[in-house]
Amino acid sequence: MPRLKSAVVRGSRAHAPRHGAVVPRRTTPAASSGGGLSCSVLVLNRLFMAVHVVNVRRAFGLLCCEMAEVVHQDDGKFGAYSFDAWREMSELRADEKQPDDDWIRAVNFEIQVPRVIRLLHFDRLPKQKLHLNRRNVMARDGNICQYCGRKFATQLLSIDHVLPRSRGGESTWENVVCACLTCNAKKGGRTPKEARMKLIQTPARPKRNPLLMLKLNNPKYESWRTWLDNAHWDVGGEGV
């Protein structure tokens, strides 16, 4: 998705913020849960189709330059807000902060972190390329060993080829799984049947970006689901 990414970068740097519009500085309010600047923001194109994910600083840069607007769901209804309108909305909501909300403090005001923004002048739909690599396999399997069913930290996991490469097994979504070091060593160069180790689920090519699906497990990103349900992902076949 290089074209979109470069467009977002150019947009946030080429246009200076409007007079009075302040890009939030690196200060987190005490009421913020987990730190607003560490959040991600889903980007829609002009036609309300999900095309990218950016960090909070870039999102506010686009809003301040009037290249994007906030798309917010409240009581089941969606509304669109300019930077100024979103700042006013944040002031109204400041006394009733919800546990899943994130806030950041600017020089002289506090503003809620939006979950979704829409680009006002970008209507293309870049192809979402999903690579077959260690990080995406771990995300697909949820860091759960596909043999013993236990969850591990990433550094304690390895990628196992169901049909070993030494026996012609290929690096494909259908032939690689997340495995703990113990199970991988136990299986060795055998097939699961030969090692008498049953897979807890059949490995398959993901229909959606597994990293984004992990985000959806967090209640604060629940609003993304509306837009990601219709997103198309071109799942690549690069080796791990």
Short mmCIF file of C-alpha atoms in Angstrom, two decimals:
data_model
loop_
_atom_site.label_atom_id
_atom_site.label_comp_id
_atom_site.label_asym_id
_atom_site.label_seq_id
_atom_site.Cartn_x
_atom_site.Cartn_y
_atom_site.Cartn_z
CA MET A 1 0.00 0.00 0.00
CA PRO A 2 2.89 2.44 -0.70
CA ARG A 3 0.86 5.07 -2.55
CA LEU A 4 -1.58 5.61 0.27
CA LYS A 5 1.13 5.68 2.91
CA SER A 6 3.15 8.28 1.02
CA ALA A 7 0.03 10.34 0.46
CA VAL A 8 -0.71 10.34 4.18
CA VAL A 9 2.87 11.32 5.01
CA ARG A 10 2.92 14.13 2.43
CA GLY A 11 -0.40 15.39 3.62
CA SER A 12 0.62 15.64 7.24
CA ARG A 13 3.89 17.43 6.45
CA ALA A 14 3.14 19.57 3.43
CA HIS A 15 0.32 21.55 5.02
CA ALA A 16 0.90 23.55 8.17
CA PRO A 17 -1.88 23.43 10.79
CA ARG A 18 -4.51 26.16 10.62
CA HIS A 19 -4.18 29.15 12.91
CA GLY A 20 -5.25 28.10 16.39
CA ALA A 21 -5.12 24.37 15.63
CA VAL A 22 -2.57 22.71 17.87
CA VAL A 23 -1.15 19.26 17.25
CA PRO A 24 -1.25 17.51 20.66
CA ARG A 25 2.11 17.33 22.39
CA ARG A 26 3.53 14.33 24.20
CA THR A 27 1.61 14.74 27.45
CA THR A 28 -0.89 12.17 28.66
CA PRO A 29 -3.72 13.09 31.06
CA ALA A 30 -4.11 11.17 34.27
CA ALA A 31 -7.52 9.93 33.14
CA SER A 32 -6.11 8.34 29.99
CA SER A 33 -6.10 4.55 29.97
CA GLY A 34 -2.83 3.16 28.67
CA GLY A 35 -1.68 6.35 26.97
CA GLY A 36 -3.53 7.98 24.09
CA LEU A 37 -0.47 8.41 21.89
CA SER A 38 0.10 4.65 21.79
CA CYS A 39 -3.27 4.02 20.14
CA SER A 40 -4.00 3.30 16.48
CA VAL A 41 -6.53 5.02 14.24
CA LEU A 42 -8.35 3.36 11.34
CA VAL A 43 -8.33 5.40 8.12
CA LEU A 44 -11.21 5.32 5.61
CA ASN A 45 -11.08 6.73 2.11
CA ARG A 46 -13.60 9.30 0.89
CA LEU A 47 -16.03 6.46 0.07
CA PHE A 48 -15.94 5.16 3.66
CA MET A 49 -13.81 2.10 2.81
CA ALA A 50 -11.03 1.02 5.20
CA VAL A 51 -7.63 1.58 3.61
CA HIS A 52 -4.99 2.06 6.31
CA VAL A 53 -4.09 2.28 10.01
CA VAL A 54 -2.04 5.20 11.35
CA ASN A 55 -0.76 6.38 14.70
CA VAL A 56 -2.45 9.14 16.69
CA ARG A 57 0.04 11.87 15.75
CA ARG A 58 -0.48 11.30 12.03
CA ALA A 59 -4.25 11.17 12.49
CA PHE A 60 -4.30 14.53 14.25
CA GLY A 61 -1.94 15.96 11.64
CA LEU A 62 -4.46 15.07 8.92
CA LEU A 63 -7.33 16.49 10.97
CA CYS A 64 -5.55 19.77 11.69
CA CYS A 65 -4.70 20.18 7.99
CA GLU A 66 -8.36 19.65 7.08
CA MET A 67 -7.46 16.58 5.03
CA ALA A 68 -9.61 14.29 7.15
CA GLU A 69 -12.57 14.23 9.51
CA VAL A 70 -13.46 12.11 12.53
CA VAL A 71 -16.07 9.40 12.04
CA HIS A 72 -17.62 8.62 15.42
CA GLN A 73 -20.42 6.27 16.45
CA ASP A 74 -22.69 7.37 19.28
CA ASP A 75 -25.85 5.49 20.29
CA GLY A 76 -25.69 3.45 17.09
CA LYS A 77 -25.48 6.49 14.82
CA PHE A 78 -22.43 7.71 12.91
CA GLY A 79 -21.44 11.35 12.77
CA ALA A 80 -18.63 13.23 10.99
CA TYR A 81 -16.63 15.92 12.78
CA SER A 82 -14.00 18.42 11.71
CA PHE A 83 -11.07 19.01 14.06
CA ASP A 84 -12.81 21.99 15.68
CA ALA A 85 -16.11 20.13 16.01
CA TRP A 86 -14.34 17.12 17.53
CA ARG A 87 -12.55 19.38 19.99
CA GLU A 88 -15.91 20.83 21.06
CA MET A 89 -17.37 17.34 21.31
CA SER A 90 -14.44 16.31 23.50
CA GLU A 91 -15.12 19.21 25.85
CA LEU A 92 -18.71 18.03 26.25
CA ARG A 93 -17.63 14.45 26.91
CA ALA A 94 -14.74 15.30 29.25
CA ASP A 95 -16.84 14.94 32.40
CA GLU A 96 -18.18 11.52 31.37
CA LYS A 97 -15.09 9.65 30.22
CA GLN A 98 -15.62 5.98 29.51
CA PRO A 99 -13.15 3.21 30.47
CA ASP A 100 -12.36 2.41 26.83
CA ASP A 101 -11.81 6.06 25.83
CA ASP A 102 -8.32 7.50 25.38
CA TRP A 103 -7.42 11.16 25.79
CA ILE A 104 -4.38 13.32 25.15
CA ARG A 105 -3.54 16.78 26.39
CA ALA A 106 -2.54 19.60 24.03
CA VAL A 107 -1.02 22.90 25.15
CA ASN A 108 -4.23 24.29 26.61
CA PHE A 109 -6.96 21.69 26.10
CA GLU A 110 -7.72 18.00 26.30
CA ILE A 111 -9.08 16.03 23.35
CA GLN A 112 -10.40 12.51 22.89
CA VAL A 113 -8.48 10.15 20.61
CA PRO A 114 -10.67 9.26 17.60
CA ARG A 115 -10.89 5.62 16.58
CA VAL A 116 -11.74 6.25 12.92
CA ILE A 117 -11.01 9.10 10.50
CA ARG A 118 -12.01 9.61 6.87
CA LEU A 119 -9.78 11.12 4.19
CA LEU A 120 -11.67 13.88 2.37
CA HIS A 121 -9.84 13.74 -0.96
CA PHE A 122 -8.64 10.13 -1.32
CA ASP A 123 -11.08 7.76 -3.03
CA ARG A 124 -8.81 4.96 -4.25
CA LEU A 125 -8.77 1.48 -2.72
CA PRO A 126 -5.18 0.24 -2.42
CA LYS A 127 -4.67 -3.53 -2.42
CA GLN A 128 -4.10 -4.73 1.12
CA LYS A 129 -1.15 -7.10 0.83
CA LEU A 130 -0.82 -9.55 3.71
CA HIS A 131 2.56 -11.26 3.86
CA LEU A 132 3.22 -14.75 5.11
CA ASN A 133 5.78 -14.12 7.83
CA ARG A 134 6.46 -15.02 11.45
CA ARG A 135 4.58 -12.06 12.90
CA ASN A 136 1.42 -12.72 10.90
CA VAL A 137 1.45 -16.46 11.62
CA MET A 138 1.78 -15.72 15.34
CA ALA A 139 -1.11 -13.27 15.08
CA ARG A 140 -3.27 -15.72 13.13
CA ASP A 141 -2.76 -18.42 15.78
CA GLY A 142 -3.03 -15.97 18.69
CA ASN A 143 0.40 -16.96 20.08
CA ILE A 144 -1.12 -20.36 20.94
CA CYS A 145 0.87 -23.52 20.28
CA GLN A 146 -1.17 -25.48 17.77
CA TYR A 147 -0.17 -28.78 19.39
CA CYS A 148 -0.46 -28.35 23.17
CA GLY A 149 -2.95 -25.45 23.07
CA ARG A 150 -1.02 -23.27 25.52
CA LYS A 151 -0.35 -19.57 24.99
CA PHE A 152 3.24 -18.33 25.05
CA ALA A 153 5.21 -15.13 24.67
CA THR A 154 6.39 -14.64 21.09
CA GLN A 155 10.04 -15.32 21.93
CA LEU A 156 9.06 -18.75 23.29
CA LEU A 157 7.38 -19.80 20.06
CA SER A 158 8.61 -21.07 16.71
CA ILE A 159 7.14 -21.69 13.28
CA ASP A 160 6.57 -25.36 12.49
CA HIS A 161 6.00 -26.84 9.06
CA VAL A 162 3.24 -29.43 9.42
CA LEU A 163 4.74 -31.43 6.57
CA PRO A 164 8.47 -30.91 7.22
CA ARG A 165 10.47 -29.04 4.60
CA SER A 166 12.90 -31.96 4.51
CA ARG A 167 10.04 -33.99 3.08
CA GLY A 168 8.84 -31.48 0.53
CA GLY A 169 6.67 -29.33 2.80
CA GLU A 170 6.22 -25.78 1.53
CA SER A 171 5.98 -22.46 3.35
CA THR A 172 2.28 -21.80 2.84
CA TRP A 173 -0.50 -20.64 5.13
CA GLU A 174 -1.90 -24.19 5.07
CA ASN A 175 1.40 -25.81 6.12
CA VAL A 176 2.80 -23.55 8.87
CA VAL A 177 1.64 -23.23 12.46
CA CYS A 178 2.71 -21.61 15.68
CA ALA A 179 4.43 -24.15 17.99
CA CYS A 180 6.12 -23.91 21.37
CA LEU A 181 9.78 -24.91 21.51
CA THR A 182 9.01 -28.11 23.41
CA CYS A 183 6.36 -29.33 20.97
CA ASN A 184 8.46 -28.38 17.95
CA ALA A 185 11.42 -30.35 19.29
CA LYS A 186 9.19 -33.32 20.14
CA LYS A 187 7.69 -33.39 16.64
CA GLY A 188 11.05 -33.04 14.94
CA GLY A 189 11.09 -34.01 11.27
CA ARG A 190 7.90 -36.04 11.48
CA THR A 191 4.32 -35.36 10.49
CA PRO A 192 1.79 -34.79 13.31
CA LYS A 193 0.36 -38.27 12.70
CA GLU A 194 3.77 -39.90 12.93
CA ALA A 195 4.56 -37.96 16.11
CA ARG A 196 1.08 -38.68 17.52
CA MET A 197 0.55 -34.96 18.02
CA LYS A 198 -2.83 -33.67 16.94
CA LEU A 199 -3.28 -30.11 15.69
CA ILE A 200 -5.89 -28.17 17.67
CA GLN A 201 -7.13 -26.62 14.42
CA THR A 202 -6.41 -26.94 10.71
CA PRO A 203 -4.10 -24.14 9.48
CA ALA A 204 -5.73 -22.00 6.81
CA ARG A 205 -5.20 -18.88 4.78
CA PRO A 206 -6.70 -15.96 6.78
CA LYS A 207 -9.54 -14.01 5.23
CA ARG A 208 -8.58 -10.86 7.13
CA ASN A 209 -5.41 -9.27 8.40
CA PRO A 210 -4.68 -11.21 11.63
CA LEU A 211 -2.94 -8.24 13.25
CA LEU A 212 -6.06 -6.13 12.79
CA MET A 213 -8.21 -8.96 14.10
CA LEU A 214 -6.13 -8.89 17.29
CA LYS A 215 -7.03 -5.22 17.62
CA LEU A 216 -10.70 -6.13 17.41
CA ASN A 217 -10.30 -8.27 20.52
CA ASN A 218 -9.76 -5.00 22.39
CA PRO A 219 -13.13 -3.35 23.22
CA LYS A 220 -11.75 0.11 22.43
CA TYR A 221 -11.45 -0.84 18.73
CA GLU A 222 -14.90 -2.42 18.43
CA SER A 223 -16.03 0.41 16.13
CA TRP A 224 -13.48 -0.78 13.54
CA ARG A 225 -15.50 -3.94 12.94
CA THR A 226 -18.13 -2.06 10.92
CA TRP A 227 -15.53 -0.98 8.36
CA LEU A 228 -13.24 -4.02 8.38
CA ASP A 229 -16.05 -6.47 7.69
CA ASN A 230 -16.11 -5.16 4.12
CA ALA A 231 -12.37 -4.75 3.64
CA HIS A 232 -10.64 -6.96 1.05
CA TRP A 233 -7.23 -8.44 1.78
CA ASP A 234 -4.89 -9.93 -0.79
CA VAL A 235 -3.21 -12.68 1.22
CA GLY A 236 0.32 -13.15 -0.01
CA GLY A 237 2.33 -16.35 -0.12
CA GLU A 238 5.81 -15.24 0.83
CA GLY A 239 7.78 -17.76 2.86
CA VAL A 240 8.43 -17.55 6.59
#
